[in-house]
Short mmCIF file of C-alpha atoms in Angstrom, two decimals:
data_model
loop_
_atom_site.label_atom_id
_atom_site.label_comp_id
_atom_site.label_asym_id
_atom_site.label_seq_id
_atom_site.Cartn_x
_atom_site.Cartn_y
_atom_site.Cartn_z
CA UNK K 1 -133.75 35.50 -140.39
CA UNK K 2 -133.07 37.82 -137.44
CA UNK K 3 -129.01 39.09 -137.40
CA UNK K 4 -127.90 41.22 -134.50
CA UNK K 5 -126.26 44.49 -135.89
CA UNK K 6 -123.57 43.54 -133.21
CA UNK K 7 -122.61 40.41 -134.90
CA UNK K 8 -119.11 40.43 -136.87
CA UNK K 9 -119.72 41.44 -140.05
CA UNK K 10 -118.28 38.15 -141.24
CA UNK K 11 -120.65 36.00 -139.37
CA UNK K 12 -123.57 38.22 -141.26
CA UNK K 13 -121.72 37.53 -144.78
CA UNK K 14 -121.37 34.17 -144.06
CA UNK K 15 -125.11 33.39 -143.17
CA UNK K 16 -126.53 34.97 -146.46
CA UNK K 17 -124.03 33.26 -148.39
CA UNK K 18 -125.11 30.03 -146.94
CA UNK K 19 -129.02 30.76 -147.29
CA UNK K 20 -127.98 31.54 -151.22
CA UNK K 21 -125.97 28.48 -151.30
CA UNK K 22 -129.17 26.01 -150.04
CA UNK K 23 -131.75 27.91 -151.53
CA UNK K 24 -131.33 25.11 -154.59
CA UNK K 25 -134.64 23.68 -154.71
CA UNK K 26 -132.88 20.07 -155.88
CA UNK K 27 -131.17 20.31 -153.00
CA UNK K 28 -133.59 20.93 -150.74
CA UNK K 29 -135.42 18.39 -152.14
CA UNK K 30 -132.78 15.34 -151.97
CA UNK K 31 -132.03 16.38 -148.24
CA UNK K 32 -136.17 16.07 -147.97
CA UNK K 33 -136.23 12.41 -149.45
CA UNK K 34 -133.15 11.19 -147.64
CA UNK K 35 -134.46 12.45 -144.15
CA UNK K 36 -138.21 10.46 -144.87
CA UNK K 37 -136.09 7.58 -146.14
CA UNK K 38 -134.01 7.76 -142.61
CA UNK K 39 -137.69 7.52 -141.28
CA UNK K 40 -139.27 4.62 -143.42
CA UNK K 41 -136.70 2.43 -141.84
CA UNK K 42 -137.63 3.76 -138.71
CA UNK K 43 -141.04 1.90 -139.89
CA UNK K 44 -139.48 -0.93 -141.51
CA UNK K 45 -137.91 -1.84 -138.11
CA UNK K 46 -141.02 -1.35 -136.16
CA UNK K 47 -143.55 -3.32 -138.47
CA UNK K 48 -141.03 -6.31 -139.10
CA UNK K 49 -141.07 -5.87 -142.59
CA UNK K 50 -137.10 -5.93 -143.15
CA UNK K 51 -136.50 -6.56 -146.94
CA UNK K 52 -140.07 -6.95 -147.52
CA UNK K 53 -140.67 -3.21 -147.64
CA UNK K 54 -138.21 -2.96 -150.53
CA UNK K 55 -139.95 -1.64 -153.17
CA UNK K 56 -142.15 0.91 -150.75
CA UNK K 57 -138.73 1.96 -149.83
CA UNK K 58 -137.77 2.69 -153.21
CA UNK K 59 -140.58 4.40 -154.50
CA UNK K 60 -140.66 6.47 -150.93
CA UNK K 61 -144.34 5.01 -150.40
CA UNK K 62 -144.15 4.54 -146.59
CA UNK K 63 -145.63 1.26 -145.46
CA UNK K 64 -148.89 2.61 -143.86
CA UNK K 65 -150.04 0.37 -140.45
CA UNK K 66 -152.82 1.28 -137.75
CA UNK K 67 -150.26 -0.39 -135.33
CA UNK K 68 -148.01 0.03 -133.42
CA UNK K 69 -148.54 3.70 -132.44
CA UNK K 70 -144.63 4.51 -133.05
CA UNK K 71 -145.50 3.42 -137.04
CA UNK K 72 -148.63 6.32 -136.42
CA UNK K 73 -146.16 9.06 -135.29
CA UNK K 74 -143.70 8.41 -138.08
CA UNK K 75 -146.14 9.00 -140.29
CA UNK K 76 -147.76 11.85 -139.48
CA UNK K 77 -143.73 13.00 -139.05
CA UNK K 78 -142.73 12.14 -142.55
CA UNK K 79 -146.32 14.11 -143.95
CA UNK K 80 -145.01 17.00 -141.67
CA UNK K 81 -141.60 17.29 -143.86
CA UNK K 82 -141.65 20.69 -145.65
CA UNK K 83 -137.48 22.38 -145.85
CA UNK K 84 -134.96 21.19 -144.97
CA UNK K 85 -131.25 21.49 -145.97
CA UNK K 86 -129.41 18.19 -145.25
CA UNK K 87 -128.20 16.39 -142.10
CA UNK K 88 -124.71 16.69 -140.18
CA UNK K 89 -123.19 15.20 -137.14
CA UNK K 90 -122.82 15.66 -133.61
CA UNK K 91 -120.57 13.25 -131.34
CA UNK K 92 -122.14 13.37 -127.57
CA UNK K 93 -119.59 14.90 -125.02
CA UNK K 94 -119.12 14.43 -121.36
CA UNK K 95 -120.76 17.89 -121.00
CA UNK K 96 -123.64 17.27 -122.90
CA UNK K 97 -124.79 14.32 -120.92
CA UNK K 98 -124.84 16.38 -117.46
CA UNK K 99 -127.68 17.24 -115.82
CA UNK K 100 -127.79 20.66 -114.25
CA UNK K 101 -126.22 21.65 -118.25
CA UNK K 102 -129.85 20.34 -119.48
CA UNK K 103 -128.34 21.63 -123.62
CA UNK K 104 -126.75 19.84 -126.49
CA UNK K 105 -123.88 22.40 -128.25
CA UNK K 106 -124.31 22.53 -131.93
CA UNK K 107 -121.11 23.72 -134.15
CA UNK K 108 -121.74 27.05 -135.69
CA UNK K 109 -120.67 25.80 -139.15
CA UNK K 110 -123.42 23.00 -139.21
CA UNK K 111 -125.87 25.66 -138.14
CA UNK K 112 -124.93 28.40 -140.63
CA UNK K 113 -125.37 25.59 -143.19
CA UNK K 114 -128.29 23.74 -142.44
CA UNK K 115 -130.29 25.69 -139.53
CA UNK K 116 -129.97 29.22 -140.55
CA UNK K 117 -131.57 29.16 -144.05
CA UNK K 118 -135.14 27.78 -142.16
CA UNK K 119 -134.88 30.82 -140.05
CA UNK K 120 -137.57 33.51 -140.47
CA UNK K 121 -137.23 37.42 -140.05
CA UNK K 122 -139.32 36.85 -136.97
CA UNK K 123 -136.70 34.58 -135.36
CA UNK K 124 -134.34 35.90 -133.07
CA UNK K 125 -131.85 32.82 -131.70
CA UNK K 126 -130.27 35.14 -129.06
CA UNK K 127 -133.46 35.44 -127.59
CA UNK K 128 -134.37 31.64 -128.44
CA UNK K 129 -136.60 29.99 -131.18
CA UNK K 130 -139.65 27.34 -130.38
CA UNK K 131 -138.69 24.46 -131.80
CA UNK K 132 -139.86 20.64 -131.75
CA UNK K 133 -137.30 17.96 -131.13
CA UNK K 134 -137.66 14.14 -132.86
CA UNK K 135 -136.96 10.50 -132.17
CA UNK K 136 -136.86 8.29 -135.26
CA UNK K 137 -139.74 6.89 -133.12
CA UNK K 138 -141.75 10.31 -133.71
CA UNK K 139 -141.55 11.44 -129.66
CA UNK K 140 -141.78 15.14 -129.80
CA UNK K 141 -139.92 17.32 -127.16
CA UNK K 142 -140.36 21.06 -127.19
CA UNK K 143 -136.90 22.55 -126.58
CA UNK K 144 -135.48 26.16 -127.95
CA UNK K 145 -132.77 27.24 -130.47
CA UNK K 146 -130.30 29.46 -128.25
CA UNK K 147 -127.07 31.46 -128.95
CA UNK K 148 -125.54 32.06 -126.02
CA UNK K 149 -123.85 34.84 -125.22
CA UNK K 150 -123.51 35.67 -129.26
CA UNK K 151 -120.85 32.41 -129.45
CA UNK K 152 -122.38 29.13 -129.15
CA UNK K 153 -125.74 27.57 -130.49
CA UNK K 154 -127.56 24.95 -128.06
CA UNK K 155 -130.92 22.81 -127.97
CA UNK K 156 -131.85 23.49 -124.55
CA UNK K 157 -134.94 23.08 -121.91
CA UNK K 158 -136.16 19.77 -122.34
CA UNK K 159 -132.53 18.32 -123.65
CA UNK K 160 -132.10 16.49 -120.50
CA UNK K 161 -135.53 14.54 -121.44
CA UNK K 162 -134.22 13.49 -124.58
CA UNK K 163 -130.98 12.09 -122.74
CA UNK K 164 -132.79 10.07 -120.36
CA UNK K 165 -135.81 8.52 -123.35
CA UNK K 166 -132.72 7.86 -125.67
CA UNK K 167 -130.37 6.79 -123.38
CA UNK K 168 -127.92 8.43 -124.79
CA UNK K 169 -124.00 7.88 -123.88
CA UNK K 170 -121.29 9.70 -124.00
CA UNK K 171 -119.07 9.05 -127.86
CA UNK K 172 -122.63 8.36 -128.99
CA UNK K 173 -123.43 9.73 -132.84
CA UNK K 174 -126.65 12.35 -133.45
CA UNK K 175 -127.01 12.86 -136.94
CA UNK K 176 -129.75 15.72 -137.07
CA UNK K 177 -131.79 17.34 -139.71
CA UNK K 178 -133.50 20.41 -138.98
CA UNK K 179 -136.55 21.63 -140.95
CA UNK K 180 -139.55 23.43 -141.07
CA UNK K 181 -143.25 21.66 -140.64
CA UNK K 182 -145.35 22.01 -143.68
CA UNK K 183 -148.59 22.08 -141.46
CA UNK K 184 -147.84 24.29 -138.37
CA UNK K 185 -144.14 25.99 -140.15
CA UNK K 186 -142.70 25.37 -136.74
CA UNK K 187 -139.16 24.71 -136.65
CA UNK K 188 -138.20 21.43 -135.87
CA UNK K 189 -135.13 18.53 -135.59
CA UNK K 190 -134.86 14.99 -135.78
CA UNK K 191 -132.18 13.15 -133.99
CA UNK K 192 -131.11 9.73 -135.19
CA UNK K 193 -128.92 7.99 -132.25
CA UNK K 194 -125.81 5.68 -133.06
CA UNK K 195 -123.80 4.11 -130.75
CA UNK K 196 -120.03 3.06 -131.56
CA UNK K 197 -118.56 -0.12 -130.90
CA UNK K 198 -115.09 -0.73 -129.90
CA UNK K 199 -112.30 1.78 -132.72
CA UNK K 200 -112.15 0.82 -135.50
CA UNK K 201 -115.71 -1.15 -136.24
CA UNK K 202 -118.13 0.26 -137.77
CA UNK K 203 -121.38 2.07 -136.11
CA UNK K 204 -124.00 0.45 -134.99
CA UNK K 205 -128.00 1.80 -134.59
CA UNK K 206 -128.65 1.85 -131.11
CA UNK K 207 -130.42 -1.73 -130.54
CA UNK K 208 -130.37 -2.95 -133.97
CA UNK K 209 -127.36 -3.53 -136.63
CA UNK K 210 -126.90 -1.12 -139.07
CA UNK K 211 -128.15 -2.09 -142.70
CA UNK K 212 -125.31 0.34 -144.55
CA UNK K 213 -128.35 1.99 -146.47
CA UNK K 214 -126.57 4.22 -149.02
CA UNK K 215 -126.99 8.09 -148.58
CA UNK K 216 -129.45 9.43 -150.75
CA UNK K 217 -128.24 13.50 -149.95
CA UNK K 218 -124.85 14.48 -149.50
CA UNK K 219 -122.61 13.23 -146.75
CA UNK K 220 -122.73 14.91 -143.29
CA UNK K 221 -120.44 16.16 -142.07
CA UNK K 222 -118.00 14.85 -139.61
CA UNK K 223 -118.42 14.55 -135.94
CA UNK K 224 -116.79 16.64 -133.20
#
């Protein structure tokens, strides 16, 4: 992982403490199985197979189907899995959502804990990372991993793309996982969209209810 000399020294600390702290392999990988079990119901919801699919869900078996293609690109995004360090949350702000912006800020303490550690030597954010943006419907969008002026992280370049595809609102929820692609090592994020109803109810999958699935890795953290 690159770190500007010019970086406070406590940033620098802070980043190889947090690369020690999530270099637990059990931890790695129970944010791995709850991020493909985010994605199996991603399938489940696609294939109609609702309760059906219990067992396959418990055993992490993906239900495999030739159709539709969304079920295809799941797949092939749930074999792609390799690290990857939990999940956390972002709420969608007014500035997010405008156009000429075209980035989604990420908070600094999310990314020192769960963006960071998948960072090689080779990767230089103030200069920008590739990386590979995901739908729980497997759409890819190449975007890059920016710090900005040496003070705020963004997903930029094709961020307005995802708005539009997701139709995404402001007060919307992202919970994201980042991690690294077992088959090309790319970096690369996945983006689940929620959508809150009126305060006080509870949060509600964009399009579909909610089935309360219990966590499997720790809880994410809380949302701007």
């Amino acid at each position: 992982m690159h770190i500007s000399s010019e970086a406070p020294h406590g940033e620098k600390i802070a980043a190889m403490e947090r690369r020690s702290q999530n270099g637990d392999p059990a931890v790695r990988e129970e944010a791995g199985e709850d991020l493909r079990a985010s994605l199996f119901l991603s399938i489940m919801k696609h294939t109609g197979d609702g309760a059906g699919d219990a067992q396959a869900s418990t055993s992490r078996q993906p239900p495999r189907r030739s159709n539709p293609p969304v079920v295809q690109r799941v797949n092939a995004l749930i074999d792609s899995i390799d690290q990857c360090h939990g999940s956390f949350e972002k709420k969608v702000t007014a500035s997010d959502l405008k156009e000429q912006q075209n980035r989604l800020i990420l908070r600094k303490g999310d990314v020192r804990d769960f963006v960071l550690p998948l960072l090689r030597e080779e990767d230089n954010p103030t200069e920008g990372v590739a990386a590979t943006v995901f739908n729980t419907e497997g759409e890819a969008f190449p975007m890059r991993f920016t710090l900005w002026s040496r003070k705020v992280y963004v997903l930029m370049s094709s961020w307005k793309r995802f708005v539009e595809a997701n139709h995404l609102e402001e007060s919307d929820i992202l919970r994201i996982w980042a991690f690294r692609d077992g088959r090309t090592e790319g970096l690369c994020f996945l983006i689940h969209v929620r959508r809150s109803k009126a305060a006080g109810q509870s949060w509600t999958e964009k399009g579909t209810r909610s089935e309360g699935r219990k966590r499997v890795a720790s809880k994410p953290r809380k949302a701007l």
